[in-house]
Short mmCIF file of C-alpha atoms in Angstrom, two decimals:
data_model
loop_
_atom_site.label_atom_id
_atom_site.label_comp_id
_atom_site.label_asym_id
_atom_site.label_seq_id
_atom_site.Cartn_x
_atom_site.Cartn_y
_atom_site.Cartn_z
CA UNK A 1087 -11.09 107.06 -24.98
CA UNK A 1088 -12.77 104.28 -23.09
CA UNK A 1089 -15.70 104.48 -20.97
CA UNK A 1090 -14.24 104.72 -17.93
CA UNK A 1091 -12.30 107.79 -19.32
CA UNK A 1092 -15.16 109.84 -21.01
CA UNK A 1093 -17.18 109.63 -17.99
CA UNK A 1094 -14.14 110.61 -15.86
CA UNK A 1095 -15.06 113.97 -17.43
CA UNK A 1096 -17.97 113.95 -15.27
CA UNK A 1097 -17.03 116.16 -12.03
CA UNK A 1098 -14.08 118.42 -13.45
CA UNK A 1099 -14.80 122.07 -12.98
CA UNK A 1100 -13.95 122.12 -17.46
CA UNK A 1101 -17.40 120.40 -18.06
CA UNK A 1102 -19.87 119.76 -15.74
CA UNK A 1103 -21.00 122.62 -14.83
CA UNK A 1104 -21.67 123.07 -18.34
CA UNK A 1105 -23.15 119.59 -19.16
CA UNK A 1106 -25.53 120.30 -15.60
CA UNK A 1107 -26.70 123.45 -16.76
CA UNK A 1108 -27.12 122.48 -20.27
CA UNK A 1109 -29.10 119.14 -19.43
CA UNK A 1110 -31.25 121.27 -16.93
CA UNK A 1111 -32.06 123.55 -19.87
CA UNK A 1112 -33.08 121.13 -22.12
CA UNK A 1113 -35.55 119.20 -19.43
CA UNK A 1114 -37.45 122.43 -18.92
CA UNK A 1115 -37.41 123.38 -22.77
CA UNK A 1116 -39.29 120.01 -23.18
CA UNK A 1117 -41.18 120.17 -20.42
CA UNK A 1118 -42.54 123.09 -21.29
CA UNK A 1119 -43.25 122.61 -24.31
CA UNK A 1120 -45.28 119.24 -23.88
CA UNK A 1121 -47.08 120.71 -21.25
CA UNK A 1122 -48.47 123.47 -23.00
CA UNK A 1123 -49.63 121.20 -25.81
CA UNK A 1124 -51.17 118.66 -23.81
CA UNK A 1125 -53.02 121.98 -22.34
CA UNK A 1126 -54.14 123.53 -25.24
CA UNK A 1127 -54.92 119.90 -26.79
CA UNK A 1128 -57.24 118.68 -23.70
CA UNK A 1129 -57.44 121.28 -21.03
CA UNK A 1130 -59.03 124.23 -23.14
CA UNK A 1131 -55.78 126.62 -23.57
CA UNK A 1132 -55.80 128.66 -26.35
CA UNK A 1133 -54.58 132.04 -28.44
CA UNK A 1134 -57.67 134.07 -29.84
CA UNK A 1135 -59.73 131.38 -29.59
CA UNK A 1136 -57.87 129.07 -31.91
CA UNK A 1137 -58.75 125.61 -32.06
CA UNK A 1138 -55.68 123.34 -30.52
CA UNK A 1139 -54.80 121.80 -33.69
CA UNK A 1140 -53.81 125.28 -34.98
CA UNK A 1141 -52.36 126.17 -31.46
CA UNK A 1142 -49.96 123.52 -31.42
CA UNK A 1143 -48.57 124.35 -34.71
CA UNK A 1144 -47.76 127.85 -33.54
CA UNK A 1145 -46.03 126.77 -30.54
CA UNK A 1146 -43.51 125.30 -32.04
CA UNK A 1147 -42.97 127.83 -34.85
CA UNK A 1148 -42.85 130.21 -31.50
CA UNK A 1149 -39.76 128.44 -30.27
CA UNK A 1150 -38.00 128.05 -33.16
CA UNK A 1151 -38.54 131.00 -35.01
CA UNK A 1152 -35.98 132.75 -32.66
CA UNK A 1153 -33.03 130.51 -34.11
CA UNK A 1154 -33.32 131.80 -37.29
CA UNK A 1155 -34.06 135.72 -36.39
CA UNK A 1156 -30.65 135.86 -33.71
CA UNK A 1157 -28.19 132.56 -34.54
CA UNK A 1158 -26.45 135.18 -36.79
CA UNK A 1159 -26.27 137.58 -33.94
CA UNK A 1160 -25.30 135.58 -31.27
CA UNK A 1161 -22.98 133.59 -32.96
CA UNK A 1162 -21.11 137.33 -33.28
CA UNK A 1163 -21.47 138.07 -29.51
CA UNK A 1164 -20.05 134.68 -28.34
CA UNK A 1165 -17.22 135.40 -31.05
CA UNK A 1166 -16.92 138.98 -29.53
CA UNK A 1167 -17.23 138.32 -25.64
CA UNK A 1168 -16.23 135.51 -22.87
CA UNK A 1169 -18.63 132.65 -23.54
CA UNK A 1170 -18.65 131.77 -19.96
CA UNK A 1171 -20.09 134.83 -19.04
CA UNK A 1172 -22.51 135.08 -21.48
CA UNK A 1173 -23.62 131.44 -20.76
CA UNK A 1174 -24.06 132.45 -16.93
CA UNK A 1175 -26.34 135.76 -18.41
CA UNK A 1176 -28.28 133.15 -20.66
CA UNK A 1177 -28.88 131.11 -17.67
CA UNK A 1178 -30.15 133.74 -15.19
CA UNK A 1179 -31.89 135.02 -18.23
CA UNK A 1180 -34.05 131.77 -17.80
CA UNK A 1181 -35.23 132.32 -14.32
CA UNK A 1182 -36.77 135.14 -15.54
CA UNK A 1183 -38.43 133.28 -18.29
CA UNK A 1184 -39.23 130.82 -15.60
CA UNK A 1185 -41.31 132.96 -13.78
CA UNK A 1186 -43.04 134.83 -16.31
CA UNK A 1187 -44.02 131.04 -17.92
CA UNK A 1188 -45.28 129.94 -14.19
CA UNK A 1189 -47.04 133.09 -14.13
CA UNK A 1190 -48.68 131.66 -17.81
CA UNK A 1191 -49.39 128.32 -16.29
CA UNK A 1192 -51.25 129.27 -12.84
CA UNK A 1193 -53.33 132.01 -15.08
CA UNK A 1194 -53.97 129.30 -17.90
CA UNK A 1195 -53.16 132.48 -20.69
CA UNK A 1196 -52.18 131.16 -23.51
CA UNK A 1197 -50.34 134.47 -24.79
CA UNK A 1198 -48.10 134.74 -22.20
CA UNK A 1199 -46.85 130.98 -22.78
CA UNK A 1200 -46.53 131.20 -26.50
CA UNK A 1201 -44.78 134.79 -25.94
CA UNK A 1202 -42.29 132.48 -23.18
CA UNK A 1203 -41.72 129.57 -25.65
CA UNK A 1204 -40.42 132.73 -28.46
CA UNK A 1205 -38.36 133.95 -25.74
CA UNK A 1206 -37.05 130.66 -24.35
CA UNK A 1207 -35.95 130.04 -27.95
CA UNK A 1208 -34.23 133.28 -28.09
CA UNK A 1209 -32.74 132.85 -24.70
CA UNK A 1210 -31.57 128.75 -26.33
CA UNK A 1211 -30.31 130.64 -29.60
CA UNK A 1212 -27.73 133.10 -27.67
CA UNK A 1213 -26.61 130.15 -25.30
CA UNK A 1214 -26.11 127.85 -27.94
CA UNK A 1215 -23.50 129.26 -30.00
CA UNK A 1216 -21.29 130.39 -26.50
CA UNK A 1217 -21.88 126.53 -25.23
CA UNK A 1218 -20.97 124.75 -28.46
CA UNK A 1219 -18.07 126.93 -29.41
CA UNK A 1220 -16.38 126.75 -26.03
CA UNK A 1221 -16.12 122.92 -25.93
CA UNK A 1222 -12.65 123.15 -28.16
CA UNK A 1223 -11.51 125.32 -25.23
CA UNK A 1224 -12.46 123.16 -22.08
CA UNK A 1225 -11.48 119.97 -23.49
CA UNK A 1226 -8.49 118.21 -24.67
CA UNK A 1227 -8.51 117.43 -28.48
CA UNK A 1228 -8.53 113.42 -28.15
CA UNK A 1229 -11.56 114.30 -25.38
CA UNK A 1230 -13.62 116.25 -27.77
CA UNK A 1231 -15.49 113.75 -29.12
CA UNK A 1232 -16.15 112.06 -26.04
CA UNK A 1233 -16.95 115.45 -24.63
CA UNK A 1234 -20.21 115.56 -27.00
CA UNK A 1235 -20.85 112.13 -26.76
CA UNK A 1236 -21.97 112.75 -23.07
CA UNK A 1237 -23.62 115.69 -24.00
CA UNK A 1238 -25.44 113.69 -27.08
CA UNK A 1239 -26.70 110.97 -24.25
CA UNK A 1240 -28.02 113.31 -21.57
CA UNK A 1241 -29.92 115.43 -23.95
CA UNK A 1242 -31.55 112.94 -25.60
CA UNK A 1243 -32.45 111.42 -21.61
CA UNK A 1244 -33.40 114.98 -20.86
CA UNK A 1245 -35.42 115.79 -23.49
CA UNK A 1246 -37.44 112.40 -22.95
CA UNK A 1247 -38.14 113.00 -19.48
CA UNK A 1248 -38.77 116.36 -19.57
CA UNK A 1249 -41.05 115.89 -22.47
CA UNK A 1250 -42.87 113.04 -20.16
CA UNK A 1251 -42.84 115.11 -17.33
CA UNK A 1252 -44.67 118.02 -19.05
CA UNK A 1253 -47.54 115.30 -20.57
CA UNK A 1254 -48.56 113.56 -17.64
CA UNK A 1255 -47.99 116.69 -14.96
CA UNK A 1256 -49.99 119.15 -17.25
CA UNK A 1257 -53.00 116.49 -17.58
CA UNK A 1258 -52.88 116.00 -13.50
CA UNK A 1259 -55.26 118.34 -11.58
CA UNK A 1260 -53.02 120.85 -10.29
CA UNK A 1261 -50.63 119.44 -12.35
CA UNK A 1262 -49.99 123.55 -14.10
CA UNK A 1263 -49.11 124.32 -10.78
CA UNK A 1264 -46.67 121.70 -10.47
CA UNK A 1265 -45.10 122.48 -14.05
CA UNK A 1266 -44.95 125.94 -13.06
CA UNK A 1267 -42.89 125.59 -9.52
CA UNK A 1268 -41.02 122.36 -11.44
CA UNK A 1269 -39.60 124.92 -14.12
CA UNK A 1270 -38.45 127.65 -11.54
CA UNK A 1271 -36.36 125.25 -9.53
CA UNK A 1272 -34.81 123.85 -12.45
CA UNK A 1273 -34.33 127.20 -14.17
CA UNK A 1274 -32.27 128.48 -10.79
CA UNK A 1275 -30.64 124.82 -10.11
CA UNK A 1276 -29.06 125.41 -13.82
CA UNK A 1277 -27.98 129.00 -12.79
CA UNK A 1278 -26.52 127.50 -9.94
CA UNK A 1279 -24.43 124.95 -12.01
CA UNK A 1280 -23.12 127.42 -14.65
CA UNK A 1281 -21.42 129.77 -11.98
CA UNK A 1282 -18.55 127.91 -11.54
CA UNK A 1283 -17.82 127.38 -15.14
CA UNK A 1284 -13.96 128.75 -15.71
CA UNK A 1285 -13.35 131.76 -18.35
CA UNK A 1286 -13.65 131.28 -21.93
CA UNK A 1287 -11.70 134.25 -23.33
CA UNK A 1288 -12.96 136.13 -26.43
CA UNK A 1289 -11.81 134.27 -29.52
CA UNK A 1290 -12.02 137.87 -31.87
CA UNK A 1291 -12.46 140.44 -29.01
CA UNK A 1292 -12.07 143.35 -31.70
CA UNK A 1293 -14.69 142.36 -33.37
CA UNK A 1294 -18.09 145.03 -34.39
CA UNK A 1295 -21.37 143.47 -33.86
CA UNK A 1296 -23.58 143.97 -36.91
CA UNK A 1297 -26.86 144.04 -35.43
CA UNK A 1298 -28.58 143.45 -39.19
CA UNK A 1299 -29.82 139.94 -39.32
CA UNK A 1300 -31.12 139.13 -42.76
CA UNK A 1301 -27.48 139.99 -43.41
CA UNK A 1302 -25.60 138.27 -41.12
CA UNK A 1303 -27.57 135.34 -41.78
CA UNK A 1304 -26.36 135.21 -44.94
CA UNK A 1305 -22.52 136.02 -43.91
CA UNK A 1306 -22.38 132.92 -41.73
CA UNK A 1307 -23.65 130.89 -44.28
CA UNK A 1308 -21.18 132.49 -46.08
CA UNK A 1309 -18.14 132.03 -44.13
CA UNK A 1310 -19.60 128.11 -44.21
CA UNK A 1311 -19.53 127.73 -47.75
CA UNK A 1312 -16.07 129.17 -47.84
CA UNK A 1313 -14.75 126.65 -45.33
CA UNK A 1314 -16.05 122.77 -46.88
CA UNK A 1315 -14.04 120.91 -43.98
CA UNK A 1316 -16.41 122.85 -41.57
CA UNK A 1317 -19.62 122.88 -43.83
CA UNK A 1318 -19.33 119.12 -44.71
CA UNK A 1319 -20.27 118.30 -40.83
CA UNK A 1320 -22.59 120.96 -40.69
CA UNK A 1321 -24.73 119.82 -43.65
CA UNK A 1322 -23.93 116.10 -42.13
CA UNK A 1323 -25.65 117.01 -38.85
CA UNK A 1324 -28.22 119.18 -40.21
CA UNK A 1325 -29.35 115.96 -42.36
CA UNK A 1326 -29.61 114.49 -39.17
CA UNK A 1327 -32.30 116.98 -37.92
CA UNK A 1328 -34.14 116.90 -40.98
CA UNK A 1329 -35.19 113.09 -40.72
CA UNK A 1330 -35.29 113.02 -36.78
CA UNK A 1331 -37.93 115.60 -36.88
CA UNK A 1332 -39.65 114.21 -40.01
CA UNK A 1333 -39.94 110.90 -38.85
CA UNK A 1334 -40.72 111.66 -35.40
CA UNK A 1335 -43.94 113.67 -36.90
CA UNK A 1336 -44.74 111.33 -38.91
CA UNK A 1337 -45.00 109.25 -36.07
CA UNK A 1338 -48.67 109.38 -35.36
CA UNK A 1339 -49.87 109.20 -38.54
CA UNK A 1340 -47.89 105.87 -38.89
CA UNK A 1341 -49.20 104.13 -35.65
CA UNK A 1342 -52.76 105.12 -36.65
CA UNK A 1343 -52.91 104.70 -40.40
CA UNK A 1344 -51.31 102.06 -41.04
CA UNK A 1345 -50.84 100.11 -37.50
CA UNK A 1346 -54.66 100.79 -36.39
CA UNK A 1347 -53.12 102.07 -32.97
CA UNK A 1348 -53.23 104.82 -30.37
CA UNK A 1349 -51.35 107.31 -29.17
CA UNK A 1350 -49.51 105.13 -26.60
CA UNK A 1351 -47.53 102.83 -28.98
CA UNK A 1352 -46.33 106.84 -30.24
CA UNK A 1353 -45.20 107.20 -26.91
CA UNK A 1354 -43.39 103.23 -26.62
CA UNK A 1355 -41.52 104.40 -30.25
CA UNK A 1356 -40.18 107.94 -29.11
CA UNK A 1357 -38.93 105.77 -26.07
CA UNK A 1358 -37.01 103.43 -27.82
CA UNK A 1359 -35.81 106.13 -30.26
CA UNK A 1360 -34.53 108.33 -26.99
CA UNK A 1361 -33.10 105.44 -25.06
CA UNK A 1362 -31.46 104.32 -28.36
CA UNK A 1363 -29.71 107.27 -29.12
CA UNK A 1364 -28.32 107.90 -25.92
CA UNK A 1365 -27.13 104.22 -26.16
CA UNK A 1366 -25.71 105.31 -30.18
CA UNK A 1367 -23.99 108.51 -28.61
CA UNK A 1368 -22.01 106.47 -25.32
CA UNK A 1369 -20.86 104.03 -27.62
CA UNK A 1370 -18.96 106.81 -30.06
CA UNK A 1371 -17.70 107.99 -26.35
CA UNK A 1372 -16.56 104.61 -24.93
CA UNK A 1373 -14.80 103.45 -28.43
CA UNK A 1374 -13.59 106.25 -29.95
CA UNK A 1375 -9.57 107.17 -29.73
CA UNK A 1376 -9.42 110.53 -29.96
CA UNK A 1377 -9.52 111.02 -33.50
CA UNK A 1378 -12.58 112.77 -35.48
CA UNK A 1379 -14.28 109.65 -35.27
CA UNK A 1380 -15.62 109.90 -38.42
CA UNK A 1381 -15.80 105.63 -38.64
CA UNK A 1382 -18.89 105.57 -36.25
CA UNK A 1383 -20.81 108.45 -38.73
CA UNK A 1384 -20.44 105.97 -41.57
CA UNK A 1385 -20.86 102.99 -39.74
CA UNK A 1386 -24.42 105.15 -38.43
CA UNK A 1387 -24.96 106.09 -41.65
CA UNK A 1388 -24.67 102.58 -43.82
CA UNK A 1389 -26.67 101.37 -40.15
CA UNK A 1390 -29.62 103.69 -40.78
CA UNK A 1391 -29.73 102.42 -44.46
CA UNK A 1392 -30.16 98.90 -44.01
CA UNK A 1393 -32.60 99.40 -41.08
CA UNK A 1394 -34.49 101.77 -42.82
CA UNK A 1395 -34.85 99.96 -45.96
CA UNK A 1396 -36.22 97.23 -43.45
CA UNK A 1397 -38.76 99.49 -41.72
CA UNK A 1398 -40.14 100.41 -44.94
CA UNK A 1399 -40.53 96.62 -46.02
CA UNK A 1400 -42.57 96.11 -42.66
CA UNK A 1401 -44.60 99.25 -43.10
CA UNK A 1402 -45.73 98.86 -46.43
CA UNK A 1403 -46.58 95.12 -46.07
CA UNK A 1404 -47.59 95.56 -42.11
CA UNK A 1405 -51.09 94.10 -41.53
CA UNK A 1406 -52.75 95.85 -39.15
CA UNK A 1407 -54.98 94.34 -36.28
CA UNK A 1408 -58.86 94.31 -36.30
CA UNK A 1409 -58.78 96.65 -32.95
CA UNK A 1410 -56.02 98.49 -31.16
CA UNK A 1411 -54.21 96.56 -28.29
CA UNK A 1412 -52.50 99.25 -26.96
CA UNK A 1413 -48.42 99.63 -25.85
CA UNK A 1414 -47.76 96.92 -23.74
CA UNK A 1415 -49.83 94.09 -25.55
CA UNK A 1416 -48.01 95.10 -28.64
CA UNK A 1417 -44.59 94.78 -27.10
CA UNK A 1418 -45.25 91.66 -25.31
CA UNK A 1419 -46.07 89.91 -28.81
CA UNK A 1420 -43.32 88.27 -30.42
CA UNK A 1421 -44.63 88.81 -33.74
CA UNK A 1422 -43.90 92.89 -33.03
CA UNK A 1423 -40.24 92.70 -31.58
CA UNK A 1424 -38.99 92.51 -34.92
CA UNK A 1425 -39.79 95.89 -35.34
CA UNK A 1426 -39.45 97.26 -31.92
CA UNK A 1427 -35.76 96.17 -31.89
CA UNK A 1428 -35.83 97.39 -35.50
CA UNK A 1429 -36.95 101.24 -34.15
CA UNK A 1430 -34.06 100.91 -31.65
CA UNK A 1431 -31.35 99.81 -33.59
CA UNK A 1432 -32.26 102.80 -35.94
CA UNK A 1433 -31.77 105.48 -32.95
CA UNK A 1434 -28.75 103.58 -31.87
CA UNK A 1435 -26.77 104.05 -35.43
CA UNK A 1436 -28.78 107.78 -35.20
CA UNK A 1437 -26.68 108.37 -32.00
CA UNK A 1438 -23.17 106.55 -33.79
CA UNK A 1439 -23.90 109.35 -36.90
CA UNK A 1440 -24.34 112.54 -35.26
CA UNK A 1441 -21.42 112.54 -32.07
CA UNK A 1442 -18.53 112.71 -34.66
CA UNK A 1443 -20.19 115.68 -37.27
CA UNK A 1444 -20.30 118.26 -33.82
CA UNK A 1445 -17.13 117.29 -32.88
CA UNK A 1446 -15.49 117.70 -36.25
CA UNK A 1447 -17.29 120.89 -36.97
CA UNK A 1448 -15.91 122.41 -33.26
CA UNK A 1449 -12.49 121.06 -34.02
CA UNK A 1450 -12.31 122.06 -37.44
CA UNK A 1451 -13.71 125.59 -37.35
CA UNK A 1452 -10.87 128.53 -36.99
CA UNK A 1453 -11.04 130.16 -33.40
CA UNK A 1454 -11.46 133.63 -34.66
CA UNK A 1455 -15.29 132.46 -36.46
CA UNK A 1456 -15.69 129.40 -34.57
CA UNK A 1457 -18.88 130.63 -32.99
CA UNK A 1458 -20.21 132.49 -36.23
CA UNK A 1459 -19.90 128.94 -37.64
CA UNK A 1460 -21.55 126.70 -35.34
CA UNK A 1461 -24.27 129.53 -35.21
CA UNK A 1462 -24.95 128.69 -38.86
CA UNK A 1463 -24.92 125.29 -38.19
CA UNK A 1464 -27.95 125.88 -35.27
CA UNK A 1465 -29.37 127.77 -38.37
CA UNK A 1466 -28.84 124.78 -40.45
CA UNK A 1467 -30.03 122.40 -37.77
CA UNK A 1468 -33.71 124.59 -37.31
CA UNK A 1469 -34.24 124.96 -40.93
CA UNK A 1470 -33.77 120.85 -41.66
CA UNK A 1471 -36.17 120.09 -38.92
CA UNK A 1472 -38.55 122.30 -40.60
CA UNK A 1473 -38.37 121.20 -43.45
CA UNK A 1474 -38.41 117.58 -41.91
CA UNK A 1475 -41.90 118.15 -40.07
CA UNK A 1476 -43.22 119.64 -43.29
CA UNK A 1477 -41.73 118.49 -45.95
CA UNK A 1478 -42.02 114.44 -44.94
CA UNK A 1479 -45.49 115.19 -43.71
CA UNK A 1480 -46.33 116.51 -47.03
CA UNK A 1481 -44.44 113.82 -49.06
CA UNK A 1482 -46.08 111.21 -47.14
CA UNK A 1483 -50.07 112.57 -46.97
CA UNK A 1484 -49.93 114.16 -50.75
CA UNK A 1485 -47.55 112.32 -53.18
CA UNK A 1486 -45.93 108.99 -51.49
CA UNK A 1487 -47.18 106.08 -48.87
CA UNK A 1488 -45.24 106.35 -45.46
CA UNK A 1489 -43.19 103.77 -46.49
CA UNK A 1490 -41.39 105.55 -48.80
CA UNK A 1491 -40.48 108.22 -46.32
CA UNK A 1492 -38.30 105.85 -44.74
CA UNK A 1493 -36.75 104.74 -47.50
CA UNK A 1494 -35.92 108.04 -48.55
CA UNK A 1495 -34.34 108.26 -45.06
CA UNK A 1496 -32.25 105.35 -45.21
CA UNK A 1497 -31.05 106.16 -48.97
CA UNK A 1498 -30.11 110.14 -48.25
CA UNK A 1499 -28.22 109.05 -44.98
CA UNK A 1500 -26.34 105.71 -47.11
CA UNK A 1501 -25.01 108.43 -49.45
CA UNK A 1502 -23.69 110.52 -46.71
CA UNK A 1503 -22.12 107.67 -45.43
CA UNK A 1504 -20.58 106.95 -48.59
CA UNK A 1505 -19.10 110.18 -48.89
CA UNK A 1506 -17.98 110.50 -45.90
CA UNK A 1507 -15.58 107.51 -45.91
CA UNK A 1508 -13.24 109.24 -48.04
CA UNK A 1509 -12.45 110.76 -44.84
CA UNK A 1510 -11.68 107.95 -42.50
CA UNK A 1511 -8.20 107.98 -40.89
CA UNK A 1512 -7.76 111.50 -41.44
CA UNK A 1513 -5.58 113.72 -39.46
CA UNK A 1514 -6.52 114.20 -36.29
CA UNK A 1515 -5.48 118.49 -36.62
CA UNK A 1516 -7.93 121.30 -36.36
CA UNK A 1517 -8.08 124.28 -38.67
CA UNK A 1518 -5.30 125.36 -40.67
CA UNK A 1519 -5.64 128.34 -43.40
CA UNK A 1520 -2.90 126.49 -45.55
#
């Protein structure tokens, strides 16, 4: 599909209600998030008296925690029930939230935020699987890739501004006031947009909902493993998660350690990295043709190599200056654009390598588990960006200088690429149990 024809999905009654409600979602998820750190980081918010540098930790294991406790679960109720219907519960679910989080924010109480942010994950885990899996339903099979190339774009967007939004806003006075009424207008604007969304019937409406999740965790990994045409993307995507978040934590240590800079040039970097991805994720929409796409995840993935291998040869020989000259002097000296367009390239062939891998994994699942399965791959998805924030972090401040971290990066992603070329010009054909 071309450009013109991906974004001619924009204003059919298939997908944008779902794309409106979904990109609403994810602006208040990060603007709620950044807002409560920047609180508990510089305006005094805290849980029993922790100090912030412990609070912050905890709010993010707060929100995620959820997607490993119910992705099992849900992924069984959006198998079991009509997704649209559950997406429009999900949705109103959030005003709720909404209100309960503004009620956090105007009484500065840090336990009722961090017991919002577990609930606002929950609320993300049982919407996720019913949004993700119904895509293969609403759209065409030569728009399916397209279909989450849009979606790619406007979360990334979304989850930059919102995540801007809730930094400057919370450190404003009034500005938890403002945060508060922003996320309850948002919350019932994405309400609003979901109603219309058409019905997307039960895919196994026979099925019993085993409410034991240790077990059902492992019985959608399960089904995965039994199914390597679906797990391959899965695994492929939740690679993607794992260096994303790794590198993005790593982030800050990187500008100060070894760049002698503040927190803005943090803030230039997860721009570029946004506004790349978006760019990464348009361009699988505008060129792709229909098929799985799988060309742009190895093109992304032998991309992210050779830029990566670069970034680590400026890190470890980067010389840093005598005193920190802050975002824009460092952009506006030519010496540093090597490495800004360097950072932005990166997101860009991020963006080419992760549109296909959903796509493939929605196409490719059968209809009867196709929720169950892209639960697992949420699952997936949490548990590499976990083990990205800690395990790079760790890698990088005990054993190995940054630089190797983005080696590492560039290497793991090359051999994905590698493998995944076997692939290229495959049938274009979903699921077939011969």
């Amino acid at each position: 599909m071309s450009l013109k024809s991906s974004l001619s999905l924009i204003g059919t009654k298939r997908f944008t209600p779902i794309l409106t409600a979904s990109a609403l979602g994810t602006f208040n998820d990060n603007m709620f998030k950044n807002a409560l750190i920047i609180m508990a980081t510089f305006s005094g918010l805290t849980v029993a008296d922790l100090p912030s540098e412990t609070v912050v930790p905890i709010a993010a294991t707060a929100f995620t925690l959820p997607l490993f406790l119910f992705s099992a679960i849900s992924g069984q109720i959006a198998d079991r029930y009509d997704r649209a219907t559950l997406m429009r519960r999900a949705k109103f679910a959030e005003i709720i939230l909404m209100l309960v989080a503004a009620a956090g924010f105007l009484l500065n109480n840090g336990w009722i935020l961090i017991l919002t942010l577990f609930l606002m994950g929950a609320q993300s885990a049982f919407y996720a699987p019913s949004r993700v899996s119904s895509m293969p339903h609403y759209l065409k099979p030569e728009e399916l890739v397209a279909g989450n190339a849009l979606f790619g774009a406007v979360f990334f967007l979304c989850l930059l501004l919102g995540q801007a939004g809730g930094q400057l806003l919370a450190a404003m006075p009034n500005g938890p006031q403002i945060v508060a009424g922003i996320l309850i207008v948002f919350a019932i604007a994405g309400f609003a947009s979901i109603v219309p969304t058409p019905p997307s019937p039960a895919a196994n409406p026979d099925l019993k909902i085993r409410w034991n999740f240790i077990i059902e965790t492992g019985r959608i990994i399960y089904f995965a493993t039994q199914l390597p045409q679906v797990l391959r993307p899965l695994l492929g995507m939740a690679w993607f998660y794992l260096f994303t978040a790794g590198l993005m934590t790593l982030m800050p240590l990187l500008v100060r350690e070894v760049m002698g800079e503040g927190a803005g040039l943090v803030t230039l970097f997860s721009v570029l990295f946004v506004i790349g991805a978006a760019t990464g994720s348009l361009a699988v929409g505008a060129l792709t043709k229909g098929r799985d796409a799988i060309i742009f995840t190895v093109l992304g993935g032998f991309g992210l190599l050779a830029i990566n291998l670069y970034i680590g040869w400026q890190v470890a020989t980067w010389v840093p200056t005598p005193e920190p000259v802050g975002p824009i002097a460092f952009a506006q000296n030519p010496d540093n654009w090597h490495l800004l367009i360097a950072f932005f390239a990166s997101a860009v062939f991020a963006g080419l390598y992760i549109v296909p891998l959903q796509a493939m994994a929605q196409r490719r699942a059968p209809v009867e588990k196709r929720a169950r399965l892209l639960a697992a791959g949420t699952l997936l998805n949490a548990l590499g960006a976990s083990i990205g924030q800690l395990g790079l972090l760790a890698l990088s401040t005990f054993a190995l200088p940054i630089w190797w971290v983005f080696v590492f990066v560039g290497v793991g992603t090359g051999l994905i690429a590698l493998a995944s070329m076997r692939y290229v010009g495959s049938p274009n054909r979903p699921y077939s149990p011969s």
